Tab-separated table of C-alpha atoms in Angstrom:
chain	number	residue	atom	x	y	z
A	1	MET	CA	11.704	-32.986	52.948
A	2	PRO	CA	8.379	-33.397	54.808
A	3	ASN	CA	6.103	-36.338	54.111
A	4	LEU	CA	3.368	-35.405	51.673
A	5	PRO	CA	-0.124	-36.884	51.554
A	6	ALA	CA	-0.872	-39.056	48.522
A	7	LYS	CA	-3.109	-36.420	46.907
A	8	ALA	CA	-1.275	-33.220	47.834
A	9	VAL	CA	-1.407	-31.609	44.390
A	10	SER	CA	-3.783	-28.696	43.898
A	11	LEU	CA	-3.265	-26.495	40.835
A	12	THR	CA	-5.138	-23.195	40.649
A	13	ALA	CA	-4.218	-22.722	36.962
A	14	LEU	CA	-2.847	-24.990	34.251
A	15	PRO	CA	0.504	-24.168	32.607
A	16	PRO	CA	1.029	-23.394	28.902
A	17	LEU	CA	0.628	-26.355	26.547
A	18	SER	CA	2.892	-27.428	23.677
A	19	LEU	CA	2.873	-30.293	21.181
A	20	TYR	CA	5.888	-32.480	20.436
A	21	ILE	CA	5.856	-34.763	17.376
A	22	HIS	CA	8.537	-37.427	17.035
A	23	PHE	CA	9.749	-38.490	13.594
A	24	PRO	CA	11.879	-41.603	14.158
A	25	TRP	CA	13.799	-42.043	10.910
A	26	CYS	CA	17.131	-40.695	9.697
A	27	GLU	CA	19.342	-41.468	6.726
A	28	LYS	CA	22.137	-42.748	8.946
A	29	LYS	CA	22.421	-43.440	12.680
A	30	CYS	CA	25.236	-41.328	14.142
A	31	PRO	CA	27.670	-43.120	16.509
A	32	TYR	CA	27.073	-40.674	19.399
A	33	CYS	CA	23.263	-40.579	19.130
A	34	ASP	CA	21.090	-42.125	21.850
A	35	PHE	CA	17.829	-40.620	20.557
A	36	ASN	CA	15.010	-42.833	19.316
A	37	SER	CA	16.059	-42.800	15.673
A	38	HIS	CA	16.150	-45.587	13.096
A	39	GLN	CA	18.012	-45.678	9.806
A	40	VAL	CA	15.691	-45.697	6.789
A	41	LYS	CA	15.577	-48.959	4.869
A	42	ASP	CA	15.422	-49.655	1.167
A	43	GLY	CA	12.186	-51.018	-0.203
A	44	VAL	CA	9.652	-49.129	1.939
A	45	GLY	CA	8.563	-46.653	-0.693
A	46	LYS	CA	11.060	-44.340	-2.334
A	47	SER	CA	11.664	-42.514	0.964
A	48	GLY	CA	12.621	-45.630	2.926
A	49	PHE	CA	9.635	-45.376	5.302
A	50	ASP	CA	5.856	-45.529	5.021
A	51	GLU	CA	5.014	-41.828	5.236
A	52	LYS	CA	1.253	-42.109	4.713
A	53	ARG	CA	0.883	-44.783	7.357
A	54	TYR	CA	2.969	-42.872	9.899
A	55	ILE	CA	1.101	-39.590	9.402
A	56	LYS	CA	-2.230	-41.366	9.715
A	57	THR	CA	-0.992	-42.914	12.963
A	58	LEU	CA	0.198	-39.540	14.315
A	59	ILE	CA	-3.225	-38.000	13.685
A	60	ALA	CA	-4.968	-40.901	15.416
A	61	ASP	CA	-2.528	-40.597	18.317
A	62	LEU	CA	-3.286	-36.892	18.692
A	63	GLU	CA	-7.007	-37.650	18.793
A	64	THR	CA	-6.497	-39.909	21.815
A	65	GLU	CA	-5.134	-36.899	23.721
A	66	LEU	CA	-7.926	-34.456	22.888
A	67	PRO	CA	-10.102	-35.358	25.920
A	68	ASN	CA	-7.142	-34.470	28.178
A	69	ILE	CA	-6.765	-30.945	26.772
A	70	TRP	CA	-10.300	-29.709	25.989
A	71	GLY	CA	-10.415	-25.926	25.999
A	72	ARG	CA	-6.642	-25.473	26.197
A	73	GLN	CA	-4.597	-23.595	23.605
A	74	VAL	CA	-1.449	-25.062	22.061
A	75	HIS	CA	1.313	-22.433	22.069
A	76	SER	CA	4.071	-24.219	20.136
A	77	ILE	CA	4.813	-27.292	18.033
A	78	PHE	CA	8.186	-29.004	17.763
A	79	ILE	CA	8.777	-31.734	15.173
A	80	GLY	CA	11.907	-33.597	16.248
A	81	GLY	CA	13.691	-36.766	15.407
A	82	GLY	CA	15.367	-38.410	13.652
A	83	THR	CA	15.259	-36.171	10.634
A	84	PRO	CA	11.755	-34.711	10.103
A	85	SER	CA	12.938	-32.891	6.979
A	86	LEU	CA	12.850	-36.311	5.263
A	87	LEU	CA	9.054	-35.896	5.157
A	88	SER	CA	7.592	-34.717	1.883
A	89	PRO	CA	6.039	-31.219	1.823
A	90	GLU	CA	2.708	-32.878	1.030
A	91	GLY	CA	3.016	-35.082	4.090
A	92	MET	CA	3.981	-32.131	6.296
A	93	ASP	CA	1.021	-30.106	5.008
A	94	GLU	CA	-1.357	-32.993	5.704
A	95	LEU	CA	-0.007	-33.347	9.247
A	96	LEU	CA	-0.143	-29.653	10.154
A	97	SER	CA	-3.577	-29.224	8.577
A	98	ALA	CA	-4.882	-32.138	10.650
A	99	ILE	CA	-3.425	-30.604	13.807
A	100	ARG	CA	-5.027	-27.216	13.121
A	101	ALA	CA	-8.384	-28.924	12.585
A	102	ARG	CA	-8.179	-30.695	15.942
A	103	VAL	CA	-6.517	-28.373	18.448
A	104	ASN	CA	-6.829	-24.725	19.403
A	105	LEU	CA	-3.499	-23.586	17.966
A	106	GLU	CA	-2.317	-20.089	18.853
A	107	PRO	CA	-2.417	-17.931	15.674
A	108	ASP	CA	1.282	-17.014	15.840
A	109	ALA	CA	2.437	-20.312	17.347
A	110	GLU	CA	6.105	-21.186	16.990
A	111	ILE	CA	6.329	-24.285	14.759
A	112	THR	CA	9.823	-25.799	14.675
A	113	MET	CA	11.191	-28.573	12.491
A	114	GLU	CA	14.556	-30.247	12.968
A	115	ALA	CA	16.651	-30.766	9.838
A	116	ASN	CA	20.021	-32.154	8.827
A	117	PRO	CA	22.131	-30.331	6.217
A	118	GLY	CA	22.263	-33.471	4.085
A	119	SER	CA	18.480	-33.499	3.621
A	120	ILE	CA	17.937	-29.837	2.734
A	121	GLU	CA	16.700	-28.789	-0.710
A	122	THR	CA	15.695	-25.266	-1.745
A	123	ASP	CA	12.278	-26.138	-3.175
A	124	LYS	CA	11.476	-28.471	-0.311
A	125	PHE	CA	12.249	-25.855	2.345
A	126	ALA	CA	10.189	-23.242	0.549
A	127	ALA	CA	7.287	-25.705	0.558
A	128	PHE	CA	7.752	-26.455	4.281
A	129	ALA	CA	7.522	-22.722	4.985
A	130	LYS	CA	4.235	-22.536	3.073
A	131	CYS	CA	2.898	-25.395	5.224
A	132	GLY	CA	3.392	-23.237	8.305
A	133	ILE	CA	6.850	-24.161	9.595
A	134	ASN	CA	8.318	-20.872	10.865
A	135	ARG	CA	11.419	-22.071	12.714
A	136	VAL	CA	14.030	-24.641	11.706
A	137	SER	CA	16.779	-26.210	13.801
A	138	ILE	CA	19.713	-27.492	11.745
A	139	GLY	CA	22.003	-30.214	13.096
A	140	VAL	CA	25.299	-28.797	11.829
A	141	GLN	CA	27.505	-30.083	14.719
A	142	SER	CA	30.707	-28.855	13.008
A	143	PHE	CA	31.835	-27.140	9.826
A	144	GLN	CA	35.057	-29.149	9.565
A	145	ASP	CA	35.010	-32.154	7.259
A	146	GLU	CA	37.365	-34.218	9.408
A	147	GLN	CA	35.193	-33.751	12.481
A	148	LEU	CA	31.985	-34.415	10.574
A	149	LYS	CA	33.439	-37.675	9.300
A	150	ALA	CA	34.458	-38.658	12.842
A	151	LEU	CA	30.902	-37.921	14.018
A	152	GLY	CA	29.400	-40.065	11.259
A	153	ARG	CA	27.539	-37.162	9.667
A	154	ILE	CA	26.319	-37.439	6.066
A	155	HIS	CA	27.127	-33.815	5.157
A	156	ASN	CA	30.337	-31.834	4.772
A	157	GLY	CA	31.178	-28.280	5.786
A	158	GLU	CA	30.197	-26.669	2.491
A	159	GLU	CA	26.851	-28.473	2.470
A	160	ALA	CA	26.229	-27.204	5.994
A	161	LYS	CA	26.854	-23.601	4.918
A	162	ARG	CA	24.584	-23.982	1.904
A	163	ALA	CA	21.834	-25.478	4.050
A	164	ILE	CA	21.996	-22.590	6.529
A	165	GLN	CA	21.632	-20.021	3.761
A	166	ILE	CA	18.647	-21.868	2.293
A	167	ALA	CA	17.033	-21.929	5.741
A	168	LEU	CA	17.658	-18.212	6.292
A	169	ASP	CA	16.039	-17.472	2.936
A	170	ASN	CA	12.867	-19.350	3.885
A	171	PHE	CA	12.224	-19.251	7.627
A	172	LYS	CA	11.477	-16.585	10.193
A	173	SER	CA	13.882	-18.125	12.722
A	174	VAL	CA	16.852	-20.481	12.374
A	175	ASN	CA	18.771	-22.366	15.063
A	176	LEU	CA	22.125	-24.066	14.561
A	177	ASP	CA	23.086	-27.099	16.655
A	178	LEU	CA	26.834	-27.298	17.267
A	179	MET	CA	28.937	-29.695	19.316
A	180	TYR	CA	32.231	-29.116	21.113
A	181	GLY	CA	34.691	-31.383	22.883
A	182	LEU	CA	34.901	-33.397	19.656
A	183	PRO	CA	37.507	-36.127	18.996
A	184	ASN	CA	40.981	-34.553	19.137
A	185	GLN	CA	39.427	-31.055	18.916
A	186	SER	CA	41.800	-28.176	19.553
A	187	LEU	CA	40.944	-24.758	20.969
A	188	GLU	CA	41.611	-23.218	17.543
A	189	ALA	CA	39.338	-25.702	15.738
A	190	ALA	CA	36.517	-25.067	18.208
A	191	LYS	CA	36.936	-21.332	17.702
A	192	ALA	CA	36.737	-21.728	13.916
A	193	ASP	CA	33.414	-23.569	14.237
A	194	ILE	CA	31.890	-20.828	16.400
A	195	GLU	CA	33.178	-18.039	14.177
A	196	THR	CA	31.748	-19.740	11.086
A	197	ALA	CA	28.384	-20.140	12.797
A	198	LEU	CA	28.401	-16.500	13.900
A	199	SER	CA	29.062	-15.350	10.339
A	200	PHE	CA	25.490	-16.370	9.415
A	201	LYS	CA	23.958	-14.220	12.183
A	202	THR	CA	21.235	-16.765	12.980
A	203	PRO	CA	19.135	-15.621	15.969
A	204	HIS	CA	19.700	-18.794	17.983
A	205	LEU	CA	22.548	-21.244	18.606
A	206	SER	CA	22.600	-24.464	20.631
A	207	LEU	CA	25.948	-25.790	21.886
A	208	TYR	CA	26.332	-29.302	23.247
A	209	ASN	CA	29.365	-30.947	24.793
A	210	LEU	CA	29.872	-34.341	23.134
A	211	THR	CA	29.285	-37.027	25.752
A	212	LEU	CA	29.538	-40.794	25.431
A	213	GLU	CA	26.000	-42.011	26.045
A	214	PRO	CA	25.177	-45.629	26.947
A	215	ASN	CA	24.010	-47.954	24.162
A	216	THR	CA	25.737	-45.978	21.414
A	217	TYR	CA	28.585	-46.955	19.099
A	218	PHE	CA	30.850	-44.393	20.776
A	219	ALA	CA	30.134	-45.939	24.183
A	220	SER	CA	31.427	-49.287	22.906
A	221	PHE	CA	34.253	-47.821	20.828
A	222	PRO	CA	35.093	-44.467	22.451
A	223	PRO	CA	37.063	-41.931	20.417
A	224	LYS	CA	39.848	-39.871	22.006
A	225	LEU	CA	38.167	-36.764	23.436
A	226	PRO	CA	39.806	-33.631	24.879
A	227	ASN	CA	40.488	-33.778	28.626
A	228	GLU	CA	38.295	-31.935	31.115
A	229	ASP	CA	40.557	-28.883	31.331
A	230	ASP	CA	40.623	-28.529	27.539
A	231	ILE	CA	36.837	-28.873	27.359
A	232	ASP	CA	36.460	-26.163	30.032
A	233	ALA	CA	38.777	-23.898	28.013
A	234	ILE	CA	36.732	-24.510	24.847
A	235	PHE	CA	33.505	-23.742	26.710
A	236	GLU	CA	34.865	-20.477	28.163
A	237	GLN	CA	36.121	-19.461	24.716
A	238	ASN	CA	32.712	-20.256	23.167
A	239	LEU	CA	30.891	-18.275	25.835
A	240	ASP	CA	33.168	-15.265	25.343
A	241	LEU	CA	32.776	-15.300	21.547
A	242	LEU	CA	28.990	-15.621	21.735
A	243	THR	CA	28.605	-12.931	24.389
A	244	LYS	CA	30.663	-10.466	22.353
A	245	ALA	CA	28.488	-11.272	19.306
A	246	GLY	CA	25.305	-10.323	21.198
A	247	TYR	CA	24.062	-13.767	22.204
A	248	ARG	CA	22.863	-14.485	25.728
A	249	ARG	CA	23.118	-17.870	27.374
A	250	TYR	CA	19.541	-18.287	28.568
A	251	GLU	CA	19.694	-22.038	29.164
A	252	VAL	CA	22.582	-24.422	29.850
A	253	SER	CA	23.045	-25.276	26.151
A	254	ALA	CA	21.116	-22.469	24.403
A	255	TYR	CA	22.148	-18.977	23.260
A	256	ALA	CA	19.915	-16.388	21.632
A	257	LYS	CA	19.751	-12.819	20.439
A	258	LYS	CA	17.268	-10.579	22.261
A	259	ASP	CA	13.702	-12.005	22.230
A	260	GLN	CA	14.780	-14.946	20.032
A	261	GLU	CA	14.646	-17.714	22.647
A	262	CYS	CA	12.959	-20.971	21.633
A	263	LYS	CA	9.430	-20.708	23.046
A	264	HIS	CA	8.862	-24.451	22.892
A	265	ASN	CA	11.961	-25.331	24.887
A	266	LEU	CA	11.315	-22.533	27.371
A	267	ASN	CA	7.982	-24.192	28.107
A	268	TYR	CA	9.811	-27.444	28.920
A	269	TRP	CA	12.283	-25.725	31.230
A	270	ARG	CA	9.518	-23.796	33.010
A	271	PHE	CA	7.747	-27.091	33.765
A	272	GLY	CA	4.962	-26.450	31.284
A	273	ASP	CA	2.778	-29.135	29.705
A	274	TYR	CA	3.265	-30.905	26.393
A	275	ILE	CA	1.497	-33.588	24.432
A	276	GLY	CA	3.956	-36.076	22.954
A	277	ILE	CA	2.892	-38.056	19.892
A	278	GLY	CA	4.926	-40.386	17.705
A	279	ALA	CA	7.180	-43.386	18.307
A	280	GLY	CA	8.762	-43.181	21.745
A	281	ALA	CA	7.308	-39.728	22.467
A	282	HIS	CA	6.964	-38.547	26.060
A	283	GLY	CA	4.234	-36.246	27.344
A	284	LYS	CA	3.372	-34.300	30.511
A	285	ILE	CA	-0.195	-33.146	31.150
A	286	SER	CA	-1.465	-31.304	34.245
A	287	PHE	CA	-4.951	-31.454	35.728
A	288	PRO	CA	-6.322	-29.489	38.708
A	289	ASN	CA	-5.563	-32.367	41.105
A	290	LYS	CA	-2.692	-34.273	39.462
A	291	ILE	CA	0.202	-34.148	37.002
A	292	THR	CA	0.709	-37.076	34.639
A	293	ARG	CA	3.423	-38.442	32.383
A	294	GLN	CA	3.111	-40.693	29.354
A	295	VAL	CA	5.444	-42.717	27.138
A	296	ARG	CA	4.613	-44.235	23.720
A	297	GLU	CA	5.864	-47.442	22.097
A	298	ARG	CA	9.459	-46.804	21.023
A	299	HIS	CA	9.932	-48.680	17.744
A	300	PRO	CA	8.049	-47.103	14.809
A	301	GLU	CA	6.609	-50.420	13.606
A	302	THR	CA	5.447	-51.399	17.102
A	303	TYR	CA	4.047	-47.900	17.621
A	304	MET	CA	2.018	-47.951	14.400
A	305	ALA	CA	0.807	-51.510	14.971
A	306	ALA	CA	-0.349	-50.665	18.513
A	307	MET	CA	-2.314	-47.637	17.314
A	308	GLU	CA	-3.911	-49.683	14.535
A	309	SER	CA	-4.838	-52.669	16.716
A	310	LYS	CA	-5.588	-51.113	20.125
A	311	GLY	CA	-6.296	-47.455	19.402
A	312	ASN	CA	-3.408	-46.228	21.545
A	313	ALA	CA	0.322	-46.829	21.812
A	314	LEU	CA	0.945	-45.976	25.469
A	315	ILE	CA	3.411	-48.146	27.350
A	316	GLU	CA	3.307	-45.898	30.404
A	317	SER	CA	0.723	-43.491	31.755
A	318	ARG	CA	1.173	-42.504	35.377
A	319	GLU	CA	0.443	-39.827	37.902
A	320	ILE	CA	3.621	-38.232	39.245
A	321	ASP	CA	3.977	-38.902	42.969
A	322	PRO	CA	3.858	-35.540	44.816
A	323	LYS	CA	7.145	-36.359	46.563
A	324	ASP	CA	8.856	-36.547	43.126
A	325	LEU	CA	7.505	-33.221	41.865
A	326	PRO	CA	10.108	-30.969	43.550
A	327	PHE	CA	12.965	-32.806	41.843
A	328	GLU	CA	11.207	-32.886	38.467
A	329	PHE	CA	10.486	-29.158	38.707
A	330	MET	CA	14.031	-28.212	39.726
A	331	LEU	CA	15.568	-30.608	37.188
A	332	ASN	CA	14.036	-28.420	34.485
A	333	THR	CA	13.910	-24.886	35.830
A	334	LEU	CA	17.468	-24.755	37.175
A	335	ARG	CA	18.732	-25.136	33.598
A	336	LEU	CA	17.556	-21.576	32.907
A	337	SER	CA	20.110	-18.819	33.447
A	338	ASP	CA	17.407	-16.518	34.827
A	339	GLY	CA	15.709	-19.298	36.771
A	340	VAL	CA	12.024	-18.751	37.548
A	341	ASP	CA	10.044	-16.658	40.010
A	342	THR	CA	9.695	-18.396	43.369
A	343	ASN	CA	5.903	-18.530	43.100
A	344	THR	CA	6.229	-20.598	39.901
A	345	PHE	CA	7.078	-23.607	42.067
A	346	SER	CA	3.624	-23.660	43.686
A	347	GLU	CA	1.873	-22.687	40.452
A	348	ARG	CA	3.376	-25.599	38.497
A	349	THR	CA	3.580	-28.309	41.189
A	350	GLY	CA	0.579	-27.479	43.392
A	351	LEU	CA	2.861	-27.785	46.433
A	352	PRO	CA	3.902	-25.171	49.009
A	353	LEU	CA	7.469	-23.873	48.705
A	354	ASN	CA	8.321	-24.968	52.248
A	355	VAL	CA	8.535	-28.607	51.102
A	356	ILE	CA	11.946	-27.745	49.621
A	357	SER	CA	13.153	-25.292	52.282
A	358	LYS	CA	15.922	-27.635	53.485
A	359	PRO	CA	17.541	-28.296	50.064
A	360	LEU	CA	17.120	-24.599	49.166
A	361	ASP	CA	19.104	-23.601	52.251
A	362	GLU	CA	21.752	-26.226	51.515
A	363	ALA	CA	22.086	-25.108	47.874
A	364	CYS	CA	22.508	-21.474	48.954
A	365	LYS	CA	25.149	-22.391	51.561
A	366	LYS	CA	27.107	-24.291	48.893
A	367	GLY	CA	26.995	-21.286	46.566
A	368	LEU	CA	25.034	-23.189	43.929
A	369	LEU	CA	21.752	-21.262	44.240
A	370	ASP	CA	21.207	-17.489	44.185
A	371	GLU	CA	20.034	-16.166	47.555
A	372	ASN	CA	17.423	-13.845	45.993
A	373	PRO	CA	14.217	-14.824	47.863
A	374	SER	CA	12.005	-14.032	44.846
A	375	LYS	CA	13.940	-16.264	42.435
A	376	LEU	CA	14.841	-19.931	42.064
A	377	MET	CA	18.027	-19.436	40.075
A	378	ALA	CA	21.372	-21.207	39.848
A	379	THR	CA	24.540	-19.202	40.367
A	380	ASP	CA	27.306	-19.386	37.756
A	381	GLN	CA	28.830	-22.099	39.945
A	382	GLY	CA	25.456	-23.864	40.076
A	383	LEU	CA	25.177	-23.911	36.289
A	384	ARG	CA	28.712	-25.253	36.085
A	385	TYR	CA	27.907	-28.072	38.521
A	386	LEU	CA	24.253	-28.419	37.611
A	387	ASN	CA	23.972	-32.141	38.376
A	388	ASN	CA	25.193	-31.554	41.936
A	389	LEU	CA	22.642	-28.780	42.402
A	390	GLN	CA	19.738	-30.767	40.980
A	391	GLU	CA	20.548	-33.830	43.096
A	392	LEU	CA	19.938	-31.828	46.284
A	393	PHE	CA	16.210	-31.888	45.440
A	394	LEU	CA	15.882	-35.667	45.090
A	395	SER	CA	13.248	-36.890	47.547
């Protein structure tokens, strides 16, 4: 890869902008989870966390970002966690109202909230919909009680089914998160999970292979997982079932009916911009001459205290080195089944395509990248061995 001057970035147009809001609490920390989530504690209000203080901090955090995005429209909002559905409807309404008052939010913006089946109530979900939430992503993981217990989930299979129906009754779009390659999972058990999910006809499904992440309970005390061949067989079975049911795999772990892709996540994978507010939130903001990344204080108490005492909670704010941009771009865009148009590389990085000509040629020769000159797109083999493909673009 050729040497690049220190200030090689020159963007002729800024990419779409999204907003990510991190809610860091959950009722119970799952043994496989490496997300920034913290179990609620007794004695901090009836909810186990200080909702008013956290929402006030989120609003103040958003205000610190406004000078970086003047004149830009926000196309989507994603409220992740943790378990954001633990918020009260009043708190959610206050938060979304404050956002609308401060940013130029697209009128039909996709507004997603993550939820766990154990925290879903009919009246509460109806109230969330009135606040403006129009898409919900439910962390089902499995419909089988034995597997749910092994995963440390607080719900059972029947509660998951009830939660899905409540969500379908209240929201324009519903996604189900499922996991495969679970402890001692058989091909038949994996098939039963997919078939149950398909019976609800939700427009979007996300499927994740259970992996043992560092600094989790499962990393220290690993359960017995299916071997690699069995996991491959489960994946191929899942893909076949979903394809026959009319779902298309548009991203490595995401499947959707026609025109039902998650707009927020698509913006990530296309190397778009996003403000990240909340404990541990990450952000990426582009300017005509640079692209920046930010990271907030991780622990909720430290995050709130920093905002209250200093007026910001950043622990990192840096300009991405131009030599790192090709890898960051390809790390995201190659996850998409359709890839991106070749000219998107220059549009989103401000760099000429020839800076990656060598790894492009190598990826094509290895059969990992499609040879279509107008597309940057992984082959089926490339999606299967995505890490190997992405690593070719490391500077």
